[in-house]
Amino acid sequence: MSNAASPLLIPKIPWSSLDRRVGRELINRERYAPTVSLYRWWARRPHAVIGAILDQALEAVGSDLRVADPFSGGGTVAVEARRRGLPIYAQDLHPWPVLGLSIALDGCPPEKLEAASKELLKRLAPLRTELYVRPCPVHGDQSEIVHLFWVKDVCCPSCSCNVSLFPYSLVTKASRNTAERHGYFGCSGCGGVTKRLLETASGFHRCGSCEKWLPPAEDAMLPDRVATCRHCDHRFSIFDPRVVAGKWRLVLVQRLCRVNDSELLHFDTPGASDHWDGRPAVSTALSGEIPPGVETSVLRSMGFATWADLYPDRQLRVLVATSEAVRSMKVSAPIRRRLLLAVCGAAEMAGHLSRWDRYYPKAFEAIANHRFAVVGFSCETNLLGPRGRGTLPRRLRSSVEAAKWMSAMGSSGVSPERLKTAAKRQLLTHRPRIAYGSSERLGLKDASVDLVLTDPPYFDDVQYGELGHLFFAWAKSTGLLGTRHTPPLDREAVPNSSRGNGTSTYEEVLSRVFKETNRVLKTSGRLLLTFHNTDLRAWAILSRALAKAGFKIVAMTVVAAENQHDHGKRGHRGFTKDLVLECRVEETENDGLVIVGDHQDSESAELIAAGKALHATGDRSDQDFARSFQALVGQLNERRIVDGFSIAAK
Ligand SMILES: C[S@@+](CC[C@H](N)C(=O)[O-])C[C@H]1O[C@@H](n2cnc3c(N)ncnc32)[C@H](O)[C@@H]1O
Ligand SMILES: [Zn+2]
Ligand SMILES: [Zn+2]
Ligand SMILES: [Zn+2]
């Protein structure tokens, strides 16, 4: 890209056909980019968008293109760059996604990984039998428990009777079958679970144990996390310190039975042989205290003190035994890392955190939705079992698929670098480099890259550091990460009230990362970034951070970014699209702005108005930004961006 005259990238990209491709990708991300299932990280950008931008840059610069991503997270930019054989420098504050990304790019041979996965599952077969193979009272010995369901029993602070914290009376439909007529109902008074017809003439169901009427299936029994005692009608918060010491109790199991030559999945109330106790010893990483935080406090206030507390005995035994089995295997280092990464991933199915979809029976990963959701009813997946989401066999299969996908691209081994303050700045050669540490400092020489393609944290949308703690504990426990590693969360570019990092830290870190980005970019180079947020403050900060770092916005457009369903938004309508900005380092005479696309829908129109305000305001005050945005957005009916300045001032 030669200086002022160099062509813009955004106008040359076929955005409208890209929107359709993104739509398809978001329905099944794993199919389009198998590496996404290797490790959980939040807010991954669509591979189709990143790929199209890289292709355009390749055309403009040629095969010498050097790319960097200072907020690499889920690694979309690095993976797509490697697939094109491009040198890439990726850095993130947090060691877990950096570890995951280095494993995704490790060039591990898929056949060897497949053989090692089979060997591992073979070694674990006796444990699987010991823990989960149990006779079914109806179908006999050929039966295995695939899910176990737990309810938390607490003591009413007023009358001291039991209250079982079922969130709804309907615990689950009896099967996924659309014609299914039965379901299982839980009683908060006596704690019993009973099979009943879903539709009854009165619309009500009676508990099979205590005969009392249960609330209708749709009525929340813990609205705003408040429980009502069935015995004395007292209402109390489930976070009341007097009740958090309650106990988890096994109330339902799902069995997979062999009947003649087919398999049958059904629920059952647990019998004596379905219980198992035997808490394994765990590493200090797992017995360590869950730190306080904006997201983690919900765990602490529900009585979970350590990471190990999130797991029922059997599951903990499986996870600990699997990591020991991997360590005792004779396999190469990349294969071992892959296997251990699958163990850490499976740990997200934490049996006291996983939720259950009662209408389309299936389990959910604990933090798939960007938060730690806590309820009184949870689902434990048999992680060695043949059915269910997030199990080890499934994760290992996905890992093999990811290895196949990347090996076709001829990737080469790469190990994560820990970026110390005095780290040497190097040129980017053909080898990919992946580093962790705050990107306020990058391990690259001045003016050494052509394109920085990235997306910073979208203000406080996702508390990456806090959510990542769980994986971090497992990565230490399995030996994937050294026990001394502590991410410098005080430098995380995410406002977080429990750490005392307000909007000013967000602004400071963002500005410094952009300044560093400017340093490593060639004068002809470009910064392309995506962004969206519903808080006006986030935009004002972005405006100043870019301007202070010497960036000038030269082109913009809007592109599809996420599925409304997978996004845990807080009470208001969120964005499903991203604003894409193209910036260059100042010192060009022409500072015009090119807007690509017509942006008729309200979401795109609002993002473009915010983008224009960024271009117009630069390094000025919050009020200037707010004024500019209001003028540009005009009378748009449907609005998503709220005035965070006045909300914060109240
Ligand atoms: C929106 S995500 C990036 C997602 C990524 N582009 C993808 O497609 O998966 C933002 C990332 O910035 C990281 N981050 C936050 N503060 C940082 C800092 N000071 N230095 C480097 N990375 C930081 C977070 O850990 C997070 O992974
Ligand atoms: Zn059975
Ligand atoms: Zn009571
Ligand atoms: Zn009852």
XYZ file of C-alpha atoms and ligand atoms in Angstrom:
680
model
C 0.000 0.000 0.000
C 1.839 3.105 -1.120
C 1.061 6.187 0.910
C -1.707 8.749 0.171
C -2.541 7.299 -3.205
C -2.884 3.725 -1.951
C -6.311 2.273 -2.658
C -8.787 1.734 0.157
C -9.618 -1.845 1.058
C -13.237 -1.509 2.233
C -14.725 -0.284 -1.086
C -13.299 -3.298 -2.929
C -14.823 -6.000 -0.705
C -18.113 -7.628 -1.865
C -20.069 -6.850 1.326
C -23.559 -7.875 0.283
C -22.607 -11.403 -0.747
C -20.490 -11.528 2.394
C -23.522 -10.848 4.582
C -25.167 -13.997 3.216
C -22.036 -16.060 3.849
C -21.794 -14.730 7.396
C -25.450 -15.698 7.959
C -24.688 -19.281 6.957
C -21.520 -19.392 9.032
C -23.261 -18.179 12.185
C -25.777 -21.026 12.055
C -23.014 -23.603 12.264
C -19.671 -22.029 13.034
C -17.910 -25.321 13.562
C -18.667 -26.457 10.030
C -17.133 -23.357 8.445
C -14.176 -23.134 10.805
C -13.588 -26.350 12.786
C -10.920 -24.638 14.927
C -13.634 -22.704 16.838
C -14.513 -25.796 18.861
C -10.949 -26.289 20.121
C -11.286 -23.750 22.923
C -13.984 -21.442 24.187
C -13.457 -17.692 23.847
C -16.131 -15.061 23.475
C -17.024 -12.623 20.681
C -15.303 -14.423 17.829
C -15.622 -12.534 14.553
C -16.971 -14.378 11.508
C -14.238 -16.116 9.519
C -15.903 -15.088 6.253
C -15.431 -11.366 7.045
C -11.840 -11.684 8.194
C -11.007 -13.905 5.206
C -12.477 -11.409 2.726
C -10.530 -8.501 4.244
C -7.292 -10.481 4.125
C -7.914 -11.463 0.499
C -8.372 -7.826 -0.453
C -5.220 -6.807 1.426
C -3.315 -9.593 -0.323
C -4.435 -8.220 -3.630
C -3.351 -4.696 -2.692
C -0.003 -5.550 -1.101
C 0.959 -8.886 -2.627
C 2.237 -12.013 -0.948
C 4.632 -9.980 1.210
C 1.680 -8.818 3.293
C 2.506 -8.718 7.031
C -0.490 -8.867 9.404
C -0.866 -8.315 13.152
C -3.776 -8.591 15.613
C -3.216 -7.042 19.076
C -6.545 -8.339 20.509
C -6.389 -11.831 19.068
C -8.837 -13.650 21.428
C -10.538 -16.511 19.592
C -7.886 -16.178 16.889
C -10.013 -15.624 13.782
C -7.447 -13.300 12.184
C -4.497 -15.576 12.919
C -6.251 -18.702 11.668
C -7.393 -17.037 8.436
C -3.947 -15.522 7.893
C -2.306 -18.930 8.330
C -4.759 -20.498 5.925
C -3.435 -18.042 3.354
C 0.160 -18.797 4.299
C 0.655 -15.251 5.634
C 3.048 -14.284 8.411
C 0.982 -13.259 11.416
C 1.681 -11.735 14.794
C -1.173 -12.287 17.283
C -1.277 -11.087 20.877
C -3.841 -11.173 23.666
C -3.720 -10.246 27.322
C -5.005 -13.604 28.430
C -2.852 -16.751 28.242
C -5.783 -19.176 27.741
C -6.832 -18.007 24.236
C -3.178 -17.609 23.309
C -2.541 -21.191 24.342
C -5.634 -22.333 22.444
C -4.581 -20.438 19.338
C -1.056 -21.810 19.411
C -2.555 -25.311 19.585
C -4.928 -24.540 16.706
C -1.933 -23.594 14.558
C 0.405 -26.342 15.723
C 0.221 -28.480 12.582
C -0.541 -31.575 14.643
C -0.907 -34.681 12.412
C -4.631 -35.644 12.448
C -4.072 -39.416 12.072
C -1.787 -39.512 15.084
C -4.235 -37.427 17.081
C -7.065 -39.767 16.113
C -5.088 -42.830 17.209
C -4.129 -41.161 20.505
C -7.751 -40.155 21.161
C -8.892 -43.758 20.675
C -6.157 -45.004 22.969
C -7.123 -42.486 25.643
C -10.809 -43.445 25.563
C -9.820 -47.129 25.716
C -7.793 -46.486 28.843
C -10.747 -44.707 30.414
C -13.303 -47.404 29.559
C -13.075 -49.168 32.970
C -13.647 -45.846 34.753
C -16.642 -45.113 32.535
C -18.135 -48.482 33.529
C -17.418 -47.919 37.205
C -19.012 -44.484 37.278
C -21.876 -44.517 34.815
C -22.871 -48.030 33.720
C -25.854 -48.889 35.912
C -28.727 -51.340 35.433
C -31.998 -49.840 34.246
C -34.985 -51.084 36.270
C -36.926 -51.502 33.009
C -34.355 -52.512 30.374
C -31.757 -54.380 32.409
C -27.966 -54.294 32.503
C -27.178 -52.843 29.077
C -27.611 -49.306 30.235
C -25.496 -46.234 30.905
C -26.383 -42.970 32.632
C -25.747 -40.079 30.231
C -27.064 -37.155 32.294
C -27.713 -36.643 35.987
C -29.816 -33.829 37.380
C -29.269 -32.009 40.627
C -31.444 -29.695 42.649
C -30.260 -27.504 45.482
C -32.124 -27.995 48.749
C -32.077 -25.065 51.158
C -33.594 -24.398 54.518
C -36.329 -21.735 54.718
C -34.961 -18.936 56.946
C -38.403 -18.492 58.513
C -39.809 -21.997 59.221
C -36.631 -24.081 58.649
C -38.451 -26.474 56.283
C -36.895 -27.650 53.023
C -37.209 -25.614 49.837
C -35.909 -27.246 46.631
C -34.770 -24.590 44.183
C -36.443 -25.784 40.965
C -36.659 -22.769 38.622
C -39.907 -24.076 37.051
C -42.208 -26.942 37.928
C -41.559 -28.530 34.510
C -38.044 -29.899 34.763
C -37.953 -31.541 31.332
C -40.103 -32.955 28.591
C -39.748 -36.740 28.548
C -38.138 -36.671 25.072
C -37.367 -34.423 22.096
C -40.188 -35.976 20.176
C -42.620 -33.244 19.072
C -45.511 -35.639 19.829
C -44.175 -36.223 23.356
C -47.036 -36.047 25.862
C -45.153 -36.499 29.131
C -42.794 -34.461 31.213
C -41.104 -34.524 34.628
C -42.271 -32.058 37.280
C -40.375 -30.954 40.372
C -41.947 -29.926 43.685
C -40.204 -27.186 45.650
C -41.975 -28.255 48.867
C -41.076 -31.938 49.199
C -38.358 -32.012 46.530
C -39.948 -34.901 44.622
C -39.878 -35.293 40.819
C -42.864 -36.905 39.128
C -43.716 -37.984 35.574
C -46.986 -36.423 34.430
C -48.943 -35.710 31.252
C -47.845 -32.317 29.896
C -51.380 -31.223 29.051
C -54.026 -31.626 31.720
C -57.634 -30.465 31.708
C -57.018 -27.979 34.538
C -53.553 -26.920 33.325
C -52.171 -27.937 36.740
C -50.219 -30.948 37.968
C -50.054 -32.624 41.333
C -46.785 -33.665 42.957
C -46.665 -37.485 43.040
C -44.928 -37.486 46.423
C -46.756 -34.932 48.595
C -49.919 -34.597 46.455
C -49.775 -30.793 46.524
C -50.630 -28.803 43.391
C -47.625 -27.438 41.486
C -47.424 -24.015 39.802
C -48.025 -24.043 36.002
C -45.027 -25.041 33.866
C -44.509 -21.485 32.596
C -44.503 -19.737 35.988
C -41.026 -18.890 37.229
C -40.573 -20.304 40.728
C -37.454 -18.181 41.331
C -38.380 -14.809 39.768
C -35.487 -12.360 40.295
C -33.790 -15.159 42.247
C -36.427 -15.032 44.993
C -37.830 -18.329 46.312
C -41.157 -18.814 48.067
C -41.419 -21.401 50.815
C -44.299 -23.832 50.145
C -44.702 -24.404 53.875
C -44.973 -20.877 55.278
C -45.129 -18.652 52.145
C -42.025 -16.773 53.258
C -40.149 -15.197 50.340
C -36.361 -15.061 50.440
C -33.409 -14.395 48.124
C -31.534 -17.512 47.015
C -28.391 -15.476 47.779
C -29.452 -15.032 51.419
C -26.305 -15.997 53.385
C -28.484 -18.099 55.701
C -29.528 -20.392 52.857
C -26.486 -20.663 50.590
C -25.128 -23.525 52.659
C -27.792 -25.816 51.128
C -27.035 -29.197 49.575
C -27.185 -30.514 46.022
C -29.321 -33.645 45.669
C -29.598 -36.069 42.742
C -33.228 -36.067 41.558
C -33.328 -37.473 38.033
C -31.153 -39.439 35.611
C -31.251 -39.973 31.879
C -30.350 -43.497 30.780
C -29.255 -44.785 27.405
C -30.511 -48.372 27.187
C -29.916 -51.065 24.607
C -33.240 -52.592 23.678
C -32.966 -55.419 21.136
C -30.669 -53.824 18.594
C -31.505 -50.198 19.080
C -30.778 -47.540 21.659
C -33.403 -45.881 23.804
C -32.945 -42.696 25.775
C -35.223 -42.096 28.755
C -35.422 -40.388 32.125
C -35.798 -42.172 35.424
C -35.820 -41.334 39.106
C -32.494 -42.463 40.600
C -32.230 -45.708 42.555
C -29.714 -46.607 45.276
C -27.132 -47.925 42.778
C -27.175 -44.672 40.796
C -25.387 -42.750 43.537
C -21.617 -42.567 43.753
C -19.383 -40.758 46.224
C -15.663 -40.431 46.088
C -14.332 -36.941 45.849
C -10.882 -37.043 44.166
C -7.978 -34.962 45.420
C -7.482 -31.905 43.207
C -4.621 -29.566 42.363
C -4.197 -26.268 44.177
C -5.367 -24.480 41.018
C -8.785 -26.116 41.407
C -8.964 -25.955 45.180
C -8.103 -22.263 44.959
C -10.696 -19.673 45.866
C -12.993 -18.281 43.158
C -11.911 -14.617 43.098
C -14.548 -11.916 43.584
C -15.660 -10.087 40.452
C -18.554 -8.688 38.439
C -19.338 -12.120 36.977
C -17.702 -14.480 39.476
C -19.555 -12.986 42.460
C -22.711 -14.749 41.369
C -20.884 -18.066 41.922
C -19.604 -17.014 45.326
C -22.989 -15.786 46.457
C -24.507 -19.158 45.514
C -22.063 -20.850 47.894
C -19.359 -22.024 45.455
C -16.064 -21.231 47.157
C -13.553 -23.005 44.883
C -13.483 -24.014 41.206
C -13.699 -27.675 42.198
C -17.025 -26.953 43.961
C -18.676 -26.542 40.567
C -18.366 -30.273 39.890
C -20.224 -33.290 41.267
C -17.861 -36.067 42.464
C -18.135 -38.289 39.395
C -17.406 -35.540 36.919
C -14.437 -34.291 38.889
C -13.115 -37.843 39.022
C -13.422 -38.152 35.222
C -11.633 -34.866 34.559
C -8.818 -35.551 37.016
C -8.391 -39.170 35.872
C -8.381 -38.141 32.201
C -5.617 -35.613 32.667
C -3.591 -38.200 34.586
C -4.173 -40.759 31.815
C -3.008 -38.254 29.170
C 0.124 -37.501 31.144
C 0.994 -41.199 31.364
C 0.650 -41.762 27.599
C 3.671 -41.962 25.331
C 2.778 -39.315 22.772
C 4.489 -36.279 21.276
C 4.160 -32.887 22.979
C 1.684 -31.443 20.410
C -0.597 -34.503 20.744
C -0.465 -34.301 24.533
C -1.377 -30.612 24.444
C -4.337 -31.342 22.165
C -5.631 -34.057 24.472
C -5.261 -31.858 27.547
C -6.971 -28.968 25.780
C -9.983 -31.259 25.243
C -10.032 -31.997 28.993
C -10.040 -28.273 29.817
C -12.830 -27.715 27.293
C -14.957 -30.538 28.733
C -14.612 -28.847 32.125
C -17.055 -26.219 30.890
C -19.868 -28.767 31.296
C -19.501 -28.245 35.088
C -22.342 -30.291 36.559
C -23.534 -27.661 39.033
C -23.480 -24.856 36.444
C -24.706 -26.473 33.248
C -28.284 -25.713 32.349
C -30.791 -27.964 30.640
C -33.165 -27.053 27.819
C -36.413 -28.522 29.139
C -38.358 -28.229 25.882
C -35.672 -29.580 23.543
C -33.858 -31.732 26.095
C -30.134 -31.052 25.951
C -27.399 -29.643 28.188
C -25.636 -26.297 27.779
C -22.042 -25.343 28.399
C -21.765 -23.250 31.536
C -20.480 -19.995 30.025
C -21.587 -20.266 26.405
C -23.782 -17.236 27.025
C -21.027 -14.850 28.205
C -21.996 -15.184 31.869
C -21.972 -17.558 34.781
C -25.637 -18.466 35.023
C -26.603 -19.856 38.391
C -29.802 -21.679 39.129
C -30.903 -24.217 41.707
C -31.230 -26.981 39.142
C -28.331 -28.256 37.058
C -27.321 -30.990 34.710
C -24.260 -33.219 34.960
C -23.150 -34.678 31.642
C -21.366 -38.032 31.652
C -18.221 -36.671 29.982
C -17.078 -40.119 28.840
C -20.500 -41.041 27.506
C -21.745 -41.635 23.981
C -24.392 -38.883 23.985
C -24.631 -35.240 24.914
C -22.861 -31.983 24.188
C -19.359 -31.175 25.249
C -18.295 -34.746 26.093
C -14.687 -35.876 25.722
C -15.301 -38.238 22.766
C -17.023 -35.391 20.966
C -14.319 -32.865 21.759
C -11.609 -35.231 20.626
C -13.441 -35.821 17.342
C -13.739 -32.054 16.799
C -10.059 -31.643 17.542
C -9.223 -34.209 14.847
C -11.475 -32.340 12.395
C -9.760 -29.054 13.262
C -6.339 -30.652 12.773
C -7.419 -31.969 9.350
C -8.726 -28.560 8.324
C -5.524 -26.798 9.302
C -3.130 -29.480 8.046
C -4.518 -28.989 4.536
C -3.165 -25.424 4.867
C 0.319 -26.612 5.810
C 0.649 -24.893 9.163
C 3.832 -24.961 11.189
C 4.473 -25.396 14.918
C 4.341 -22.309 17.101
C 4.731 -21.840 20.832
C 3.239 -18.981 22.799
C 5.634 -16.257 23.916
C 5.240 -14.507 27.200
C 5.737 -10.847 26.486
C 7.770 -9.329 29.264
C 8.199 -5.580 29.488
C 11.705 -5.812 28.111
C 10.764 -8.266 25.332
C 12.827 -7.952 22.200
C 11.137 -6.332 19.280
C 11.535 -8.435 16.184
C 10.648 -8.361 12.556
C 7.841 -10.622 11.485
C 9.296 -13.436 9.410
C 7.382 -16.286 7.791
C 6.812 -18.019 11.153
C 3.626 -17.069 12.992
C 4.161 -15.490 16.408
C 1.663 -15.647 19.212
C 2.256 -13.747 22.402
C 0.443 -12.889 25.594
C 0.586 -9.821 27.740
C -0.987 -6.390 27.344
C -0.697 -5.104 23.775
C 0.313 -1.722 25.134
C 3.604 -3.293 24.134
C 3.960 -5.502 21.060
C 7.035 -7.606 20.280
C 7.400 -6.106 16.809
C 9.877 -3.670 15.301
C 8.813 -0.182 14.194
C 7.071 0.086 10.807
C 7.127 -3.648 10.205
C 3.532 -4.592 9.349
C 1.149 -3.644 6.529
C -2.171 -4.456 8.132
C -3.454 -4.510 11.685
C -6.791 -6.308 11.604
C -8.464 -6.489 14.981
C -11.407 -5.938 17.269
C -10.903 -4.490 20.731
C -13.178 -5.486 23.623
C -16.546 -3.873 22.997
C -16.538 -1.890 26.264
C -17.996 -4.007 29.098
C -19.964 -6.452 26.917
C -17.820 -9.415 27.942
C -15.706 -9.844 31.091
C -13.099 -11.986 29.348
C -10.680 -12.187 32.248
C -13.277 -13.241 34.809
C -14.923 -15.821 32.592
C -11.523 -17.138 31.537
C -10.590 -17.942 35.163
C -12.324 -21.315 34.958
C -10.250 -22.428 31.948
C -7.174 -20.908 33.449
C -7.620 -23.045 36.593
C -7.930 -26.176 34.445
C -5.012 -25.232 32.195
C -2.846 -24.961 35.319
C -4.277 -28.116 36.797
C -3.539 -30.181 33.669
C -0.060 -28.686 33.357
C -0.850 -26.883 30.081
C 0.114 -23.621 31.742
C 2.667 -23.078 34.479
C 1.217 -22.389 37.918
C 2.980 -19.020 38.154
C 1.061 -17.471 35.268
C -1.305 -14.744 36.334
C -2.822 -12.567 33.639
C -2.314 -8.828 34.320
C -6.048 -8.186 34.497
C -5.471 -4.643 35.740
C -4.457 -3.894 32.129
C -7.535 -5.497 30.600
C -9.321 -3.075 28.254
C -12.694 -3.816 29.853
C -14.400 -1.586 32.440
C -14.823 -3.670 35.595
C -16.154 -2.132 38.782
C -14.940 -4.874 41.097
C -11.329 -4.249 40.039
C -11.841 -0.517 40.206
C -11.147 -0.219 36.454
C -13.540 2.382 35.192
C -14.011 3.958 31.803
C -10.755 5.875 32.224
C -8.683 2.667 32.328
C -10.531 1.428 29.246
C -9.645 4.661 27.477
C -6.057 4.650 28.659
C -5.360 1.046 27.620
C -7.152 1.382 24.289
C -5.222 4.580 23.459
C -1.913 2.978 24.342
C -2.626 -0.156 22.299
C -3.575 1.976 19.294
C -0.421 4.071 19.726
C 1.623 0.892 19.762
C -0.285 -0.262 16.680
C 0.665 2.959 14.952
C 4.323 2.382 15.869
C 4.436 -1.081 14.279
C 2.510 -0.097 11.128
C 4.366 0.973 8.013
C 3.487 4.548 7.010
C 1.470 3.092 4.146
C -0.205 0.632 6.533
C -3.825 0.257 7.584
C -5.730 -0.433 10.742
C -9.021 -2.236 10.128
C -11.235 -2.786 13.114
C -14.764 -3.846 13.892
C -16.867 -2.418 16.704
C -20.342 -2.071 18.100
C -21.763 -1.027 21.434
C -25.011 0.183 22.922
C -23.358 2.680 25.284
C -22.525 6.111 23.882
C -19.541 6.341 26.240
C -17.838 3.427 24.448
C -17.998 5.313 21.149
C -16.691 8.587 22.581
C -13.737 6.710 24.058
C -13.025 4.900 20.792
C -13.114 8.244 18.991
C -10.484 9.769 21.269
C -8.329 6.631 21.451
C -8.021 6.416 17.660
C -7.406 10.138 17.233
C -4.835 10.336 20.053
C -2.948 7.451 18.478
C -2.815 9.386 15.208
C -5.358 7.388 13.220
C -7.663 8.893 10.648
C -10.830 7.073 9.624
C -10.982 6.864 5.838
C -13.669 4.294 5.032
C -16.444 2.391 6.762
C -19.249 -0.092 6.249
C -21.504 -2.408 8.253
C -21.455 -6.205 8.216
C -23.395 -9.037 9.890
C -21.573 -10.187 13.013
C -23.585 -12.309 15.366
C -26.660 -14.313 15.968
C -29.175 -12.517 18.165
C -29.912 -15.805 19.956
C -26.389 -16.502 21.183
C -25.944 -13.114 22.662
C -26.485 -12.489 26.343
C -27.602 -8.864 26.276
C -28.668 -7.051 29.374
C -32.282 -6.143 29.077
C -32.060 -3.990 25.937
C -31.859 -4.596 22.242
C -28.322 -5.251 21.090
C -26.466 -5.065 17.794
C -26.127 -8.104 15.564
C -23.932 -6.169 13.111
C -20.505 -4.616 13.311
C -19.249 -1.288 12.100
C -16.057 -1.894 10.082
C -13.576 0.975 10.105
C -10.560 1.474 7.899
C -7.996 3.879 9.345
C -4.645 5.129 8.236
C -1.890 6.899 10.023
C -2.259 10.639 9.605
C -0.200 12.815 7.307
C -2.292 12.494 4.164
C -3.737 15.605 2.560
C -7.022 13.955 1.770
C -9.111 13.177 4.840
C -12.393 12.363 3.099
C -14.586 9.531 4.245
C -15.909 6.745 2.022
C -19.053 4.979 3.197
C -19.779 1.711 1.470
C -23.355 0.332 1.263
C -26.776 1.962 1.604
C -27.586 1.049 5.238
C -31.351 1.324 5.100
C -32.181 -0.742 8.180
C -32.192 1.004 11.535
C -29.328 -1.029 12.973
C -26.937 -0.200 10.111
C -28.083 3.433 9.977
C -27.302 3.876 13.668
C -23.869 2.254 13.339
C -23.027 4.493 10.384
C -24.155 7.558 12.370
C -21.819 6.492 15.175
C -19.042 5.947 12.633
C -19.534 9.402 11.133
C -19.436 10.894 14.626
C -16.098 9.116 15.226
C -14.768 10.649 12.023
C -16.076 14.117 12.870
C -15.223 14.281 16.582
C -11.746 12.797 16.877
C -9.972 13.715 20.108
C -12.707 15.885 21.629
C -14.904 15.688 24.709
C -17.731 13.304 25.587
C -20.213 16.158 25.086
C -18.837 16.933 21.632
C -19.188 13.321 20.664
C -22.726 13.082 22.051
C -23.761 16.250 20.186
C -22.257 15.084 16.930
C -23.897 11.660 17.230
C -27.331 13.117 18.073
C -27.174 15.393 15.055
C -26.174 12.546 12.758
C -28.591 9.944 14.028
C -31.493 12.401 13.745
C -34.965 11.016 14.226
C -34.181 7.337 13.767
C -37.135 5.441 15.276
C -35.586 2.293 16.542
C -32.515 3.107 18.624
C -30.026 0.837 20.332
C -27.361 3.196 21.613
C -28.250 4.590 25.023
C -26.809 7.672 26.669
C -24.462 6.026 29.162
C -23.180 9.463 30.301
C -26.419 10.462 31.948
C -27.094 6.941 33.259
C -23.657 6.888 34.917
C -24.195 10.396 36.327
C -27.405 9.385 38.160
C -13.383 -8.792 20.930
S -12.117 -9.847 21.523
C -11.231 -10.311 20.083
C -11.904 -11.428 19.331
C -11.134 -11.952 18.138
N -10.949 -10.941 17.127
C -11.811 -13.173 17.554
O -12.329 -13.129 16.425
O -11.854 -14.189 18.245
C -11.092 -8.737 22.384
C -9.877 -9.372 23.061
O -9.060 -8.359 23.641
C -8.341 -8.939 24.723
N -7.724 -7.861 25.543
C -8.289 -7.078 26.474
N -7.397 -6.187 26.959
C -6.224 -6.411 26.305
C -4.924 -5.831 26.358
N -4.648 -4.826 27.171
N -3.983 -6.346 25.544
C -4.236 -7.374 24.707
N -5.452 -7.956 24.623
C -6.443 -7.489 25.402
C -9.381 -9.793 25.394
O -8.774 -10.809 26.180
C -10.163 -10.340 24.188
O -9.697 -11.591 23.823
Zn -33.943 -48.138 30.384
Zn -40.892 -21.539 55.384
Zn -44.221 -32.559 46.670
